[in-house]
């Protein structure tokens, strides 16, 4: 069992956020940032049986992007969103019914560019558990969770190389857990969380 406290997680996320902000400014120019479409996701965390878990979704087979893939709640920023945290909270409520007022945001892990042209801000927040999940079936097929200790075990993930637009791209794959496989951008976000919590090698 990993001894993670809520205050410890919040401090670690906020410290990582400050560090990644400095690195982010050295990676992207203003012109490059303007070319991305902004989006946000939420990594929901909760405590259960003395361990922390993260909550994930499996996308439906009818959505436009990333059909059937494992993902965190989230999506593109809309004009009415005051900021990206509101984007993440709105999307989570729309997809799985978690109310914004029930989420304690720890901070974010910075922005990740993904191959589909989005720059995604990765928020981390605590939700109460148990919680009445209400799935939007047109977007989400199912919801499941994975314990942090399992994710932190380096034996449970590996890298494969996939061809994308004529070049070999490294892609992170976790082993199957309870019939689901976490891979790709969501797996990379998860490793970012583990790194922030000092749980990755």
PDB file of C-alpha atoms in Angstrom:
ATOM      1  CA  UNK A   1       0.000   0.000   0.000  1.00  0.00           C
ATOM      2  CA  UNK A   2       1.281   3.458  -0.911  1.00  0.00           C
ATOM      3  CA  UNK A   3       0.922   6.083   1.797  1.00  0.00           C
ATOM      4  CA  UNK A   4      -0.390   9.028  -0.191  1.00  0.00           C
ATOM      5  CA  UNK A   5      -2.300  11.745   1.616  1.00  0.00           C
ATOM      6  CA  UNK A   6      -4.577  14.264  -0.036  1.00  0.00           C
ATOM      7  CA  UNK A   7      -2.385  17.161   1.079  1.00  0.00           C
ATOM      8  CA  UNK A   8       0.725  15.329  -0.131  1.00  0.00           C
ATOM      9  CA  UNK A   9      -0.833  14.688  -3.544  1.00  0.00           C
ATOM     10  CA  UNK A  10      -1.938  18.310  -3.861  1.00  0.00           C
ATOM     11  CA  UNK A  11       1.512  19.628  -2.961  1.00  0.00           C
ATOM     12  CA  UNK A  12       3.194  17.238  -5.417  1.00  0.00           C
ATOM     13  CA  UNK A  13       0.826  18.198  -8.264  1.00  0.00           C
ATOM     14  CA  UNK A  14       1.277  21.920  -7.670  1.00  0.00           C
ATOM     15  CA  UNK A  15       5.074  21.590  -7.516  1.00  0.00           C
ATOM     16  CA  UNK A  16       5.062  19.605 -10.749  1.00  0.00           C
ATOM     17  CA  UNK A  17       2.748  22.199 -12.324  1.00  0.00           C
ATOM     18  CA  UNK A  18       5.191  25.013 -11.553  1.00  0.00           C
ATOM     19  CA  UNK A  19       8.103  22.995 -12.961  1.00  0.00           C
ATOM     20  CA  UNK A  20       6.321  21.944 -16.152  1.00  0.00           C
ATOM     21  CA  UNK A  21       5.199  25.530 -16.816  1.00  0.00           C
ATOM     22  CA  UNK A  22       8.838  26.607 -17.077  1.00  0.00           C
ATOM     23  CA  UNK A  23       9.666  23.759 -19.447  1.00  0.00           C
ATOM     24  CA  UNK A  24       6.549  24.396 -21.528  1.00  0.00           C
ATOM     25  CA  UNK A  25       7.627  27.938 -22.367  1.00  0.00           C
ATOM     26  CA  UNK A  26      10.895  26.612 -23.789  1.00  0.00           C
ATOM     27  CA  UNK A  27       9.179  24.038 -26.036  1.00  0.00           C
ATOM     28  CA  UNK A  28       6.481  26.008 -27.882  1.00  0.00           C
ATOM     29  CA  UNK A  29       6.605  29.364 -29.618  1.00  0.00           C
ATOM     30  CA  UNK A  30       3.550  31.634 -29.536  1.00  0.00           C
ATOM     31  CA  UNK A  31       2.859  30.858 -33.217  1.00  0.00           C
ATOM     32  CA  UNK A  32       2.984  27.130 -32.502  1.00  0.00           C
ATOM     33  CA  UNK A  33       0.580  27.476 -29.578  1.00  0.00           C
ATOM     34  CA  UNK A  34      -1.870  29.385 -31.760  1.00  0.00           C
ATOM     35  CA  UNK A  35      -2.051  26.457 -34.180  1.00  0.00           C
ATOM     36  CA  UNK A  36      -3.304  24.004 -31.569  1.00  0.00           C
ATOM     37  CA  UNK A  37      -6.936  23.621 -30.575  1.00  0.00           C
ATOM     38  CA  UNK A  38      -7.182  23.873 -26.788  1.00  0.00           C
ATOM     39  CA  UNK A  39      -8.691  21.061 -24.759  1.00  0.00           C
ATOM     40  CA  UNK A  40      -8.622  19.727 -21.214  1.00  0.00           C
ATOM     41  CA  UNK A  41      -9.067  16.443 -19.397  1.00  0.00           C
ATOM     42  CA  UNK A  42      -9.584  15.517 -15.768  1.00  0.00           C
ATOM     43  CA  UNK A  43      -7.779  12.645 -14.073  1.00  0.00           C
ATOM     44  CA  UNK A  44     -10.299  11.814 -11.319  1.00  0.00           C
ATOM     45  CA  UNK A  45      -8.743  10.273  -8.210  1.00  0.00           C
ATOM     46  CA  UNK A  46     -10.532   8.678  -5.288  1.00  0.00           C
ATOM     47  CA  UNK A  47      -9.734   6.665  -2.170  1.00  0.00           C
ATOM     48  CA  UNK A  48     -11.069   3.121  -1.831  1.00  0.00           C
ATOM     49  CA  UNK A  49      -9.923   0.256   0.416  1.00  0.00           C
ATOM     50  CA  UNK A  50      -6.979   2.322   1.705  1.00  0.00           C
ATOM     51  CA  UNK A  51      -5.582   2.936  -1.785  1.00  0.00           C
ATOM     52  CA  UNK A  52      -5.888   5.736  -4.309  1.00  0.00           C
ATOM     53  CA  UNK A  53      -7.441   4.907  -7.679  1.00  0.00           C
ATOM     54  CA  UNK A  54      -7.930   6.770 -10.940  1.00  0.00           C
ATOM     55  CA  UNK A  55     -11.219   6.699 -12.827  1.00  0.00           C
ATOM     56  CA  UNK A  56     -11.241   6.181 -16.592  1.00  0.00           C
ATOM     57  CA  UNK A  57     -13.775   5.792 -19.352  1.00  0.00           C
ATOM     58  CA  UNK A  58     -14.017   3.619 -22.398  1.00  0.00           C
ATOM     59  CA  UNK A  59     -15.263   5.748 -25.261  1.00  0.00           C
ATOM     60  CA  UNK A  60     -18.278   4.593 -27.233  1.00  0.00           C
ATOM     61  CA  UNK A  61     -18.029   3.118 -30.725  1.00  0.00           C
ATOM     62  CA  UNK A  62     -19.997   6.039 -32.188  1.00  0.00           C
ATOM     63  CA  UNK A  63     -17.914   9.074 -31.167  1.00  0.00           C
ATOM     64  CA  UNK A  64     -15.991  10.906 -33.862  1.00  0.00           C
ATOM     65  CA  UNK A  65     -12.511  10.538 -32.351  1.00  0.00           C
ATOM     66  CA  UNK A  66     -10.751   7.686 -30.514  1.00  0.00           C
ATOM     67  CA  UNK A  67     -13.628   5.206 -30.753  1.00  0.00           C
ATOM     68  CA  UNK A  68     -13.555   2.470 -28.140  1.00  0.00           C
ATOM     69  CA  UNK A  69     -10.360   3.747 -26.539  1.00  0.00           C
ATOM     70  CA  UNK A  70      -9.703   4.168 -22.847  1.00  0.00           C
ATOM     71  CA  UNK A  71      -9.595   7.844 -21.907  1.00  0.00           C
ATOM     72  CA  UNK A  72     -10.022  10.419 -19.179  1.00  0.00           C
ATOM     73  CA  UNK A  73     -13.126  12.626 -19.183  1.00  0.00           C
ATOM     74  CA  UNK A  74     -12.454  15.708 -21.273  1.00  0.00           C
ATOM     75  CA  UNK A  75     -12.733  17.478 -24.578  1.00  0.00           C
ATOM     76  CA  UNK A  76     -12.286  20.677 -26.536  1.00  0.00           C
ATOM     77  CA  UNK A  77     -12.708  24.070 -24.917  1.00  0.00           C
ATOM     78  CA  UNK A  78     -15.941  25.836 -25.801  1.00  0.00           C
ATOM     79  CA  UNK A  79     -16.512  29.582 -26.030  1.00  0.00           C
ATOM     80  CA  UNK A  80     -18.564  29.718 -22.834  1.00  0.00           C
ATOM     81  CA  UNK A  81     -15.821  28.053 -20.742  1.00  0.00           C
ATOM     82  CA  UNK A  82     -14.127  30.651 -18.541  1.00  0.00           C
ATOM     83  CA  UNK A  83     -10.895  28.668 -18.483  1.00  0.00           C
ATOM     84  CA  UNK A  84      -9.586  25.168 -19.159  1.00  0.00           C
ATOM     85  CA  UNK A  85     -10.438  23.896 -15.681  1.00  0.00           C
ATOM     86  CA  UNK A  86     -14.067  24.701 -16.468  1.00  0.00           C
ATOM     87  CA  UNK A  87     -13.678  22.765 -19.720  1.00  0.00           C
ATOM     88  CA  UNK A  88     -12.467  19.678 -17.845  1.00  0.00           C
ATOM     89  CA  UNK A  89     -15.219  19.922 -15.215  1.00  0.00           C
ATOM     90  CA  UNK A  90     -17.958  20.501 -17.790  1.00  0.00           C
ATOM     91  CA  UNK A  91     -16.849  17.580 -19.909  1.00  0.00           C
ATOM     92  CA  UNK A  92     -16.657  15.262 -16.896  1.00  0.00           C
ATOM     93  CA  UNK A  93     -20.196  16.185 -15.876  1.00  0.00           C
ATOM     94  CA  UNK A  94     -21.463  15.704 -19.430  1.00  0.00           C
ATOM     95  CA  UNK A  95     -19.735  12.346 -19.879  1.00  0.00           C
ATOM     96  CA  UNK A  96     -20.120  10.629 -16.499  1.00  0.00           C
ATOM     97  CA  UNK A  97     -22.314  12.882 -14.370  1.00  0.00           C
ATOM     98  CA  UNK A  98     -19.754  14.078 -11.801  1.00  0.00           C
ATOM     99  CA  UNK A  99     -20.843  17.527 -10.644  1.00  0.00           C
ATOM    100  CA  UNK A 100     -18.169  20.277 -10.678  1.00  0.00           C
ATOM    101  CA  UNK A 101     -18.878  21.184  -7.053  1.00  0.00           C
ATOM    102  CA  UNK A 102     -18.010  17.622  -6.034  1.00  0.00           C
ATOM    103  CA  UNK A 103     -14.468  17.856  -7.439  1.00  0.00           C
ATOM    104  CA  UNK A 104     -11.498  19.085  -5.440  1.00  0.00           C
ATOM    105  CA  UNK A 105      -8.930  20.092  -8.089  1.00  0.00           C
ATOM    106  CA  UNK A 106      -5.350  19.435  -7.010  1.00  0.00           C
ATOM    107  CA  UNK A 107      -3.817  21.303  -9.947  1.00  0.00           C
ATOM    108  CA  UNK A 108      -2.686  20.316 -13.422  1.00  0.00           C
ATOM    109  CA  UNK A 109       0.204  18.466 -15.059  1.00  0.00           C
ATOM    110  CA  UNK A 110       0.755  21.006 -17.812  1.00  0.00           C
ATOM    111  CA  UNK A 111      -0.186  20.777 -21.490  1.00  0.00           C
ATOM    112  CA  UNK A 112       0.319  17.839 -23.842  1.00  0.00           C
ATOM    113  CA  UNK A 113       0.238  18.094 -27.617  1.00  0.00           C
ATOM    114  CA  UNK A 114      -1.379  15.118 -29.291  1.00  0.00           C
ATOM    115  CA  UNK A 115      -1.233  13.943 -32.891  1.00  0.00           C
ATOM    116  CA  UNK A 116      -4.804  15.025 -33.675  1.00  0.00           C
ATOM    117  CA  UNK A 117      -3.827  18.705 -33.294  1.00  0.00           C
ATOM    118  CA  UNK A 118      -4.978  19.409 -29.746  1.00  0.00           C
ATOM    119  CA  UNK A 119      -3.021  20.922 -26.880  1.00  0.00           C
ATOM    120  CA  UNK A 120      -4.527  19.252 -23.837  1.00  0.00           C
ATOM    121  CA  UNK A 121      -4.260  20.541 -20.279  1.00  0.00           C
ATOM    122  CA  UNK A 122      -4.234  17.676 -17.802  1.00  0.00           C
ATOM    123  CA  UNK A 123      -6.067  18.409 -14.545  1.00  0.00           C
ATOM    124  CA  UNK A 124      -6.034  16.144 -11.509  1.00  0.00           C
ATOM    125  CA  UNK A 125      -8.830  16.187  -8.964  1.00  0.00           C
ATOM    126  CA  UNK A 126     -10.328  14.207  -6.116  1.00  0.00           C
ATOM    127  CA  UNK A 127     -13.899  12.955  -6.290  1.00  0.00           C
ATOM    128  CA  UNK A 128     -15.913  11.409  -3.446  1.00  0.00           C
ATOM    129  CA  UNK A 129     -16.355   7.643  -3.502  1.00  0.00           C
ATOM    130  CA  UNK A 130     -18.642   5.802  -3.855  1.00  0.00           C
ATOM    131  CA  UNK A 131     -20.326   8.102  -6.364  1.00  0.00           C
ATOM    132  CA  UNK A 132     -23.392   7.748  -8.575  1.00  0.00           C
ATOM    133  CA  UNK A 133     -21.934   7.705 -12.078  1.00  0.00           C
ATOM    134  CA  UNK A 134     -24.322   8.677 -14.880  1.00  0.00           C
ATOM    135  CA  UNK A 135     -22.906   7.642 -18.238  1.00  0.00           C
ATOM    136  CA  UNK A 136     -23.701   9.568 -21.415  1.00  0.00           C
ATOM    137  CA  UNK A 137     -24.065   6.532 -23.655  1.00  0.00           C
ATOM    138  CA  UNK A 138     -23.521   8.451 -26.883  1.00  0.00           C
ATOM    139  CA  UNK A 139     -19.981   9.277 -25.709  1.00  0.00           C
ATOM    140  CA  UNK A 140     -19.036   6.687 -23.090  1.00  0.00           C
ATOM    141  CA  UNK A 141     -19.410   2.912 -23.221  1.00  0.00           C
ATOM    142  CA  UNK A 142     -18.268   2.154 -19.672  1.00  0.00           C
ATOM    143  CA  UNK A 143     -16.392   3.484 -16.623  1.00  0.00           C
ATOM    144  CA  UNK A 144     -13.764   1.677 -14.567  1.00  0.00           C
ATOM    145  CA  UNK A 145     -10.916   2.364 -12.168  1.00  0.00           C
ATOM    146  CA  UNK A 146      -7.312   1.257 -11.687  1.00  0.00           C
ATOM    147  CA  UNK A 147      -5.430   1.456  -8.355  1.00  0.00           C
ATOM    148  CA  UNK A 148      -2.384   3.714  -8.257  1.00  0.00           C
ATOM    149  CA  UNK A 149      -0.100   0.977  -6.784  1.00  0.00           C
ATOM    150  CA  UNK A 150      -0.784  -1.235  -9.818  1.00  0.00           C
ATOM    151  CA  UNK A 151      -0.072   1.625 -12.206  1.00  0.00           C
ATOM    152  CA  UNK A 152       3.139   2.479 -10.347  1.00  0.00           C
ATOM    153  CA  UNK A 153       4.528  -1.045 -10.876  1.00  0.00           C
ATOM    154  CA  UNK A 154       6.899  -0.703 -13.841  1.00  0.00           C
ATOM    155  CA  UNK A 155       6.234  -4.345 -14.750  1.00  0.00           C
ATOM    156  CA  UNK A 156       2.743  -3.349 -15.840  1.00  0.00           C
ATOM    157  CA  UNK A 157       3.640  -1.058 -18.748  1.00  0.00           C
ATOM    158  CA  UNK A 158       5.905  -1.042 -21.783  1.00  0.00           C
ATOM    159  CA  UNK A 159       6.612   0.841 -25.008  1.00  0.00           C
ATOM    160  CA  UNK A 160       5.732  -0.272 -28.517  1.00  0.00           C
ATOM    161  CA  UNK A 161       6.565   1.548 -31.733  1.00  0.00           C
ATOM    162  CA  UNK A 162       3.693   2.319 -34.094  1.00  0.00           C
ATOM    163  CA  UNK A 163       3.794   3.785 -37.595  1.00  0.00           C
ATOM    164  CA  UNK A 164       2.126   7.171 -37.857  1.00  0.00           C
ATOM    165  CA  UNK A 165       2.299   9.313 -40.994  1.00  0.00           C
ATOM    166  CA  UNK A 166       5.307   7.391 -42.207  1.00  0.00           C
ATOM    167  CA  UNK A 167       7.389   7.500 -39.037  1.00  0.00           C
ATOM    168  CA  UNK A 168       7.836   5.228 -36.054  1.00  0.00           C
ATOM    169  CA  UNK A 169       6.318   6.721 -32.905  1.00  0.00           C
ATOM    170  CA  UNK A 170       6.841   5.319 -29.363  1.00  0.00           C
ATOM    171  CA  UNK A 171       3.512   4.482 -27.712  1.00  0.00           C
ATOM    172  CA  UNK A 172       3.018   3.544 -24.050  1.00  0.00           C
ATOM    173  CA  UNK A 173       0.889   0.484 -23.273  1.00  0.00           C
ATOM    174  CA  UNK A 174      -0.191  -0.692 -19.846  1.00  0.00           C
ATOM    175  CA  UNK A 175      -1.116  -4.339 -19.390  1.00  0.00           C
ATOM    176  CA  UNK A 176      -4.788  -5.221 -19.349  1.00  0.00           C
ATOM    177  CA  UNK A 177      -6.510  -4.492 -16.040  1.00  0.00           C
ATOM    178  CA  UNK A 178      -9.980  -5.899 -15.437  1.00  0.00           C
ATOM    179  CA  UNK A 179     -10.406  -6.327 -19.181  1.00  0.00           C
ATOM    180  CA  UNK A 180      -9.333  -2.784 -20.145  1.00  0.00           C
ATOM    181  CA  UNK A 181      -6.074  -1.563 -21.648  1.00  0.00           C
ATOM    182  CA  UNK A 182      -4.737   1.919 -20.984  1.00  0.00           C
ATOM    183  CA  UNK A 183      -2.459   3.104 -23.790  1.00  0.00           C
ATOM    184  CA  UNK A 184      -1.446   6.067 -25.937  1.00  0.00           C
ATOM    185  CA  UNK A 185      -1.985   9.648 -24.799  1.00  0.00           C
ATOM    186  CA  UNK A 186      -3.978   8.634 -21.701  1.00  0.00           C
ATOM    187  CA  UNK A 187      -1.185   6.254 -20.668  1.00  0.00           C
ATOM    188  CA  UNK A 188       1.359   9.057 -21.131  1.00  0.00           C
ATOM    189  CA  UNK A 189      -0.800  11.352 -18.976  1.00  0.00           C
ATOM    190  CA  UNK A 190      -0.930   8.632 -16.316  1.00  0.00           C
ATOM    191  CA  UNK A 191       2.857   8.348 -16.306  1.00  0.00           C
ATOM    192  CA  UNK A 192       2.991  12.130 -15.872  1.00  0.00           C
ATOM    193  CA  UNK A 193       0.821  11.778 -12.768  1.00  0.00           C
ATOM    194  CA  UNK A 194       3.058   9.017 -11.410  1.00  0.00           C
ATOM    195  CA  UNK A 195       6.122  11.165 -12.054  1.00  0.00           C
ATOM    196  CA  UNK A 196       4.542  14.101 -10.234  1.00  0.00           C
ATOM    197  CA  UNK A 197       3.847  11.814  -7.261  1.00  0.00           C
ATOM    198  CA  UNK A 198       7.416  10.440  -7.376  1.00  0.00           C
ATOM    199  CA  UNK A 199       6.092   6.954  -8.121  1.00  0.00           C
ATOM    200  CA  UNK A 200       7.810   6.336 -11.458  1.00  0.00           C
ATOM    201  CA  UNK A 201      11.282   5.037 -12.012  1.00  0.00           C
TER     202      UNK A 201
END
